[in-house]
Amino acid sequence: MKIGILGYGNLGRGVEKAVNASRDQELVAVFTRRDPAGVTIATPGVKVLSADALQDMQKEIDVLILCGGSATDLPEMTPKYAAMYNVVDSFDTHARIPEHFAAVDAAAGKAGKIGVISCGWDPGMFSLNRVYAASILPEGEAYTFWGRGVSQGHSDAIRRIEGVQDARQYTVPVPEAVERVRRGENPKLTTREKHTRECFVVAKEGADKARIEKEIKEMPNYFADYDTTVTFITQEELNAEHKGLPHGGSVIYTGSTGDSRHVIEYRLTLDSNPEFTGAVLSAVARAAYRMNTEGQKGAKTMLDIAPAYLSPLSAEELRAHML
Amino acid sequence: MKIGILGYGNLGRGVEKAVNASRDQELVAVFTRRDPAGVTIATPGVKVLSADALQDMQKEIDVLILCGGSATDLPEMTPKYAAMYNVVDSFDTHARIPEHFAAVDAAAGKAGKIGVISCGWDPGMFSLNRVYAASILPEGEAYTFWGRGVSQGHSDAIRRIEGVQDARQYTVPVPEAVERVRRGENPKLTTREKHTRECFVVAKEGADKARIEKEIKEMPNYFADYDTTVTFITQEELNAEHKGLPHGGSVIYTGSTGDSRHVIEYRLTLDSNPEFTGAVLSAVARAAYRMNTEGQKGAKTMLDIAPAYLSPLSAEELRAHML
C-alpha cells in the first residue's frame, strides 16, 4: 500500500522509519507546509512536496498519515484530508475527541474514506488496554501511570521562563503508588501521589536560578500540583544525557470476580516516543486501507479495529503462529 | 442478550459468575451432559437442563458458551452447536487450532451464526498482545511466560502415579529469564531456562516417597525438561494452602525502530484461572451477538473482534471516557 506523510517533525520522521520497515508499505512522498526545498528527509529517492500537491494525488496514495499537532493542526487538517484520502492521525487532546471524531466522520463518510483518529499509545494502546480490561472485569478500576519519560509540553513550558536557555522535563510515576495499585489496594490517589516531575534546566549566563526554580515549582497546571525537582546543568550535559525522547508508562487494572482478585498490567518502556507512535500509525494505516477496501468508511478509532487488520500476516498465519 | 452455558465444571461456574455480573446479559439455563437432577448451580431460579434440550431452544438463547475440554469435548461440540447457535469456546490446543477453525467455520457459515474459538487468556488476551506488538514493531521478538500458577494437566499427571493421593503443580517463570528479556537482551532460552515446576504431593500411607519423587522428575514432556522440586505435604496442608486455581503470566515483546529499543509487557496475575477465563468468554459472547446481529457469520477468533464490541459501553461512551 502506498503511504503519504504530511508533516516532517519528530513524529513524521518516526512514521517514515516505520513505513520503510514495513514490507507491505511504500512511502510515496512527504508533504510539508514549509518550503519543500528546505526539507531533507531520511529516505533516498522519495520526494518532498508542498502540501498543496495533495489536492491532486488521490490515485497515488492509499493512506495519508497526518503528523501535525493536536492543538491547532489536526482539528483542521484531519477533516480536510479525510474528504480526499484515507487518513490516520494521533490527535491526543482527550477532552476534544468527541468533536474531532464528529468532524472527521462527516468528511470521511461523505467521501467514502476512513479516518482513524487518536492513534498512538495514549490515546491508543493504553486505551485498548483500558477497554479490554474493563470489558472482561466490569467490577474494577483502571490506573494509568506515565513515565519515566520526557514530556515535551512541560519542557516547552520551562523554556518559556525568562533566563532559561534549555530544559528537559521527565514525568516519573511514584513507585509506592504503582506498588499499591499492583497489590490491588484500589487506592484513591491525588495528582501529587501518582507522579513526580524532574526538571533539568540550563540557565542563561547570569540568570537568577533561585527565581527560575521558584517559577517552575509554582507554575499552575504544569508543576504546582506535583513534587517537582529542579536540577541546573550545562548545555553540554543536557546535550549529552538528555537528548533522547524516551517515554512509556503503564495501565494497571485491578478487578474482581466474586472473591477472586485479578491484576492486568500493560507496560511500555520506549526509547523513542515519536518512533513508537510512528510505528503505531503505520500499523493503523494498514488497517485503514484494508477496512476501506472492504467498503468501510467514516471516522474510526483503534477501538473499532479488529487486531488482525493491523498485522501484515494473513489470518491463516496469525491463527497458526500467533494465537 | 440471553446466554446459555453448556458444561458445569470450574469454567462453567466461572462463566456463570461473569454473566451474572454483566448488566446486559441474562443466564437462561445451564446445560449438562450429566443427569440434570444431579447438578445444582449457584444462580437461584435458573434451570439446569439436559444438553439434548438444545435441539430446540434457538429462540430462547442468543449465545451458547461452551465449557468443555479441548482434548475431546470441543472438537465435536463446537461445530455441532455452531450449526444452531452463536457459540464461544476456549479451545486451547494450539497445534489443532487451524482444523478446529475450519470445522467451526463450515458449520457456522452455513447456519448464518458466529462461532468464536480459542477465547481466554492464552490463547486469547496473550495472543492479542503478541499480534498488537508484532504488528507495531515488526523487528522484534515475543516471549511468553506462564505462572506462577496451577497447571491442572500437570497436577493430574502426578495424581496418576502409584502411591499419590493428591497433588498440586505450580508452573513458575525463572526470574532471571524474565529480567533478561525485559532488559532487551533477546536471549535464546531453553525450556529449562524459562520455567521451573513446583510439586506439592500428598503420598498415600506407606507409599515410597523416594520413588514417587523420582517418577515425577523423570516424567517425559511433563517434568523431565524442567528443574522440578517435589515437596510432600499432608492432605490438610494441601486443602488449606493449595485449593485455589491461581494463574497468570506475561507476554514480553522487545522490538526496535532503528537504534531505539522498546519493551512491551502484558502481565496477568489471576486469583482464579477459570473465573478470569469465564469473564473473557462472557465479554466475547457480547461481541459475537453484536457481530452476528450486524450480519457477520462463520468462525472468528479474538483477533477478528474490534475491542469496542466487547464492551457494554456505547461507542460514544468509550470515546468520551476510555480513549
PDB file of C-alpha atoms in Angstrom, chain A residues 17-18 21-22 94 97-98 101 117-118 122-139 182 257-273 275-276 279-280 283 286 299 301-312 315-316 318-323, chain B residues 17-18 21-22 94 97-98 101 117-118 122-139 182 257-273 275-276 279-280 283 286 299 301-312 315-316 318-323:
ATOM      1  CA  LYS A  17      11.104   4.829   9.675  1.00  0.00           C
ATOM      2  CA  ALA A  18       8.123   2.589  10.382  1.00  0.00           C
ATOM      3  CA  ALA A  21      10.425  -1.089   7.916  1.00  0.00           C
ATOM      4  CA  SER A  22       7.062  -2.456   6.694  1.00  0.00           C
ATOM      5  CA  HIS A  94      -8.723  13.733  25.261  1.00  0.00           C
ATOM      6  CA  ILE A  97     -12.040  13.732  20.939  1.00  0.00           C
ATOM      7  CA  PRO A  98     -15.857  13.587  20.521  1.00  0.00           C
ATOM      8  CA  PHE A 101     -14.469  12.401  15.742  1.00  0.00           C
ATOM      9  CA  ILE A 117      -8.141   9.339  14.866  1.00  0.00           C
ATOM     10  CA  SER A 118      -6.242   9.330  18.157  1.00  0.00           C
ATOM     11  CA  ASP A 122      -2.159   7.116  24.905  1.00  0.00           C
ATOM     12  CA  PRO A 123      -4.653   7.540  23.388  1.00  0.00           C
ATOM     13  CA  GLY A 124      -4.092   4.283  21.529  1.00  0.00           C
ATOM     14  CA  MET A 125      -2.586   1.163  23.047  1.00  0.00           C
ATOM     15  CA  PHE A 126      -3.372   2.355  26.573  1.00  0.00           C
ATOM     16  CA  SER A 127      -6.997   2.992  25.553  1.00  0.00           C
ATOM     17  CA  LEU A 128      -7.258  -0.530  24.136  1.00  0.00           C
ATOM     18  CA  ASN A 129      -5.974  -1.976  27.373  1.00  0.00           C
ATOM     19  CA  ARG A 130      -8.411   0.058  29.456  1.00  0.00           C
ATOM     20  CA  VAL A 131     -11.301  -1.167  27.289  1.00  0.00           C
ATOM     21  CA  TYR A 132     -10.239  -4.823  27.175  1.00  0.00           C
ATOM     22  CA  ALA A 133      -9.748  -4.935  30.934  1.00  0.00           C
ATOM     23  CA  ALA A 134     -12.980  -3.153  31.832  1.00  0.00           C
ATOM     24  CA  SER A 135     -14.938  -5.304  29.367  1.00  0.00           C
ATOM     25  CA  ILE A 136     -13.629  -8.521  30.918  1.00  0.00           C
ATOM     26  CA  LEU A 137     -13.863  -7.371  34.545  1.00  0.00           C
ATOM     27  CA  PRO A 138     -16.692  -4.846  34.909  1.00  0.00           C
ATOM     28  CA  GLU A 139     -16.014  -4.723  38.647  1.00  0.00           C
ATOM     29  CA  ARG A 182      -0.457  -3.628  41.778  1.00  0.00           C
ATOM     30  CA  THR A 257     -14.903 -11.875  40.101  1.00  0.00           C
ATOM     31  CA  GLY A 258     -16.641 -12.638  43.363  1.00  0.00           C
ATOM     32  CA  ASP A 259     -13.920 -13.144  45.969  1.00  0.00           C
ATOM     33  CA  SER A 260     -11.135 -13.537  43.415  1.00  0.00           C
ATOM     34  CA  ARG A 261      -8.953 -10.564  42.508  1.00  0.00           C
ATOM     35  CA  HIS A 262      -7.152 -10.122  39.236  1.00  0.00           C
ATOM     36  CA  VAL A 263      -4.485  -7.666  38.142  1.00  0.00           C
ATOM     37  CA  ILE A 264      -3.934  -6.810  34.477  1.00  0.00           C
ATOM     38  CA  GLU A 265      -0.869  -4.723  33.721  1.00  0.00           C
ATOM     39  CA  TYR A 266       0.240  -3.334  30.377  1.00  0.00           C
ATOM     40  CA  ARG A 267       3.564  -1.564  30.379  1.00  0.00           C
ATOM     41  CA  LEU A 268       5.551   0.272  27.726  1.00  0.00           C
ATOM     42  CA  THR A 269       9.218   1.213  28.025  1.00  0.00           C
ATOM     43  CA  LEU A 270      10.085   3.222  24.929  1.00  0.00           C
ATOM     44  CA  ASP A 271      13.472   4.551  23.885  1.00  0.00           C
ATOM     45  CA  SER A 272      11.756   6.932  21.497  1.00  0.00           C
ATOM     46  CA  ASN A 273       8.230   8.201  21.950  1.00  0.00           C
ATOM     47  CA  GLU A 275       9.320   6.444  16.782  1.00  0.00           C
ATOM     48  CA  PHE A 276       6.973   4.131  18.680  1.00  0.00           C
ATOM     49  CA  ALA A 279       5.124   2.672  14.302  1.00  0.00           C
ATOM     50  CA  VAL A 280       1.567   2.539  15.655  1.00  0.00           C
ATOM     51  CA  ALA A 283       0.207  -0.317  11.529  1.00  0.00           C
ATOM     52  CA  ARG A 286      -2.505  -0.846   7.081  1.00  0.00           C
ATOM     53  CA  ALA A 299     -14.304   8.006  11.417  1.00  0.00           C
ATOM     54  CA  THR A 301     -10.549   4.814  16.483  1.00  0.00           C
ATOM     55  CA  MET A 302      -8.291   1.900  17.387  1.00  0.00           C
ATOM     56  CA  LEU A 303     -11.237   0.569  19.438  1.00  0.00           C
ATOM     57  CA  ASP A 304     -13.040  -0.085  16.143  1.00  0.00           C
ATOM     58  CA  ILE A 305     -10.208  -2.040  14.535  1.00  0.00           C
ATOM     59  CA  ALA A 306     -10.003  -5.825  14.821  1.00  0.00           C
ATOM     60  CA  PRO A 307      -6.366  -6.612  15.720  1.00  0.00           C
ATOM     61  CA  ALA A 308      -5.865  -8.869  12.689  1.00  0.00           C
ATOM     62  CA  TYR A 309      -6.218  -5.839  10.382  1.00  0.00           C
ATOM     63  CA  LEU A 310      -3.063  -4.316  11.875  1.00  0.00           C
ATOM     64  CA  SER A 311      -0.842  -7.253  11.032  1.00  0.00           C
ATOM     65  CA  PRO A 312       0.982  -7.867   7.773  1.00  0.00           C
ATOM     66  CA  ALA A 315      -5.493 -14.578   9.005  1.00  0.00           C
ATOM     67  CA  GLU A 316      -4.270 -18.157   8.485  1.00  0.00           C
ATOM     68  CA  LEU A 318      -1.970 -15.449  12.600  1.00  0.00           C
ATOM     69  CA  ARG A 319      -4.083 -18.413  13.701  1.00  0.00           C
ATOM     70  CA  ALA A 320      -1.316 -20.913  13.081  1.00  0.00           C
ATOM     71  CA  HIS A 321       1.559 -18.985  14.673  1.00  0.00           C
ATOM     72  CA  MET A 322       0.332 -16.176  16.921  1.00  0.00           C
ATOM     73  CA  LEU A 323      -2.916 -17.362  18.501  1.00  0.00           C
TER      74      LEU A 323
ATOM     75  CA  LYS B  17     -20.397 -15.614  37.670  1.00  0.00           C
ATOM     76  CA  ALA B  18     -19.331 -13.382  34.787  1.00  0.00           C
ATOM     77  CA  ALA B  21     -22.050  -9.689  36.777  1.00  0.00           C
ATOM     78  CA  SER B  22     -22.878  -8.332  33.287  1.00  0.00           C
ATOM     79  CA  HIS B  94      -2.592 -24.559  19.813  1.00  0.00           C
ATOM     80  CA  ILE B  97      -6.490 -24.553  16.016  1.00  0.00           C
ATOM     81  CA  PRO B  98      -6.449 -24.410  12.180  1.00  0.00           C
ATOM     82  CA  PHE B 101     -11.358 -23.218  12.983  1.00  0.00           C
ATOM     83  CA  ILE B 117     -12.977 -20.148  19.168  1.00  0.00           C
ATOM     84  CA  SER B 118      -9.933 -20.149  21.445  1.00  0.00           C
ATOM     85  CA  ASP B 122      -3.719 -17.946  26.275  1.00  0.00           C
ATOM     86  CA  PRO B 123      -4.943 -18.355  23.623  1.00  0.00           C
ATOM     87  CA  GLY B 124      -6.845 -15.096  23.964  1.00  0.00           C
ATOM     88  CA  MET B 125      -5.514 -11.978  25.641  1.00  0.00           C
ATOM     89  CA  PHE B 126      -1.917 -13.176  25.267  1.00  0.00           C
ATOM     90  CA  SER B 127      -2.497 -13.815  21.550  1.00  0.00           C
ATOM     91  CA  LEU B 128      -3.878 -10.295  21.124  1.00  0.00           C
ATOM     92  CA  ASN B 129      -0.811  -8.845  22.777  1.00  0.00           C
ATOM     93  CA  ARG B 130       1.543 -10.885  20.611  1.00  0.00           C
ATOM     94  CA  VAL B 131      -0.263  -9.653  17.483  1.00  0.00           C
ATOM     95  CA  TYR B 132      -0.512  -5.988  18.518  1.00  0.00           C
ATOM     96  CA  ALA B 133       3.172  -5.888  19.454  1.00  0.00           C
ATOM     97  CA  ALA B 134       4.436  -7.665  16.350  1.00  0.00           C
ATOM     98  CA  SER B 135       2.221  -5.509  14.112  1.00  0.00           C
ATOM     99  CA  ILE B 136       3.611  -2.291  15.596  1.00  0.00           C
ATOM    100  CA  LEU B 137       7.232  -3.443  15.789  1.00  0.00           C
ATOM    101  CA  PRO B 138       7.927  -5.965  13.022  1.00  0.00           C
ATOM    102  CA  GLU B 139      11.570  -6.066  14.134  1.00  0.00           C
ATOM    103  CA  ARG B 182      12.849  -7.184  29.945  1.00  0.00           C
ATOM    104  CA  THR B 257      12.868   1.056  15.421  1.00  0.00           C
ATOM    105  CA  GLY B 258      16.310   1.847  14.067  1.00  0.00           C
ATOM    106  CA  ASP B 259      18.580   2.350  17.075  1.00  0.00           C
ATOM    107  CA  SER B 260      15.720   2.731  19.553  1.00  0.00           C
ATOM    108  CA  ARG B 261      14.570  -0.242  21.605  1.00  0.00           C
ATOM    109  CA  HIS B 262      11.111  -0.694  23.009  1.00  0.00           C
ATOM    110  CA  VAL B 263       9.710  -3.163  25.524  1.00  0.00           C
ATOM    111  CA  ILE B 264       6.006  -4.016  25.639  1.00  0.00           C
ATOM    112  CA  GLU B 265       4.894  -6.105  28.594  1.00  0.00           C
ATOM    113  CA  TYR B 266       1.431  -7.502  29.297  1.00  0.00           C
ATOM    114  CA  ARG B 267       1.052  -9.272  32.608  1.00  0.00           C
ATOM    115  CA  LEU B 268      -1.816 -11.102  34.263  1.00  0.00           C
ATOM    116  CA  THR B 269      -1.944 -12.043  37.951  1.00  0.00           C
ATOM    117  CA  LEU B 270      -5.121 -14.046  38.442  1.00  0.00           C
ATOM    118  CA  ASP B 271      -6.560 -15.369  41.689  1.00  0.00           C
ATOM    119  CA  SER B 272      -8.731 -17.754  39.708  1.00  0.00           C
ATOM    120  CA  ASN B 273      -7.869 -19.018  36.247  1.00  0.00           C
ATOM    121  CA  GLU B 275     -13.137 -17.245  36.720  1.00  0.00           C
ATOM    122  CA  PHE B 276     -10.964 -14.945  34.620  1.00  0.00           C
ATOM    123  CA  ALA B 279     -15.093 -13.469  32.268  1.00  0.00           C
ATOM    124  CA  VAL B 280     -13.331 -13.351  28.891  1.00  0.00           C
ATOM    125  CA  ALA B 283     -17.273 -10.492  27.062  1.00  0.00           C
ATOM    126  CA  ARG B 286     -21.359  -9.960  23.831  1.00  0.00           C
ATOM    127  CA  ALA B 299     -15.680 -18.821  12.645  1.00  0.00           C
ATOM    128  CA  THR B 301     -11.079 -15.626  16.951  1.00  0.00           C
ATOM    129  CA  MET B 302     -10.450 -12.712  19.298  1.00  0.00           C
ATOM    130  CA  LEU B 303      -8.069 -11.394  16.623  1.00  0.00           C
ATOM    131  CA  ASP B 304     -11.129 -10.734  14.442  1.00  0.00           C
ATOM    132  CA  ILE B 305     -13.051  -8.773  17.064  1.00  0.00           C
ATOM    133  CA  ALA B 306     -12.798  -4.982  17.305  1.00  0.00           C
ATOM    134  CA  PRO B 307     -12.333  -4.204  21.020  1.00  0.00           C
ATOM    135  CA  ALA B 308     -15.403  -1.945  21.168  1.00  0.00           C
ATOM    136  CA  TYR B 309     -17.651  -4.972  20.545  1.00  0.00           C
ATOM    137  CA  LEU B 310     -16.543  -6.497  23.857  1.00  0.00           C
ATOM    138  CA  SER B 311     -17.637  -3.558  25.962  1.00  0.00           C
ATOM    139  CA  PRO B 312     -21.103  -2.943  27.386  1.00  0.00           C
ATOM    140  CA  ALA B 315     -19.103   3.754  21.105  1.00  0.00           C
ATOM    141  CA  GLU B 316     -19.768   7.338  22.264  1.00  0.00           C
ATOM    142  CA  LEU B 318     -15.949   4.629  25.024  1.00  0.00           C
ATOM    143  CA  ARG B 319     -14.602   7.576  23.052  1.00  0.00           C
ATOM    144  CA  ALA B 320     -15.546  10.086  25.732  1.00  0.00           C
ATOM    145  CA  HIS B 321     -14.294   8.166  28.761  1.00  0.00           C
ATOM    146  CA  MET B 322     -11.926   5.347  27.812  1.00  0.00           C
ATOM    147  CA  LEU B 323      -9.980   6.535  24.781  1.00  0.00           C
TER     148      LEU B 323
END
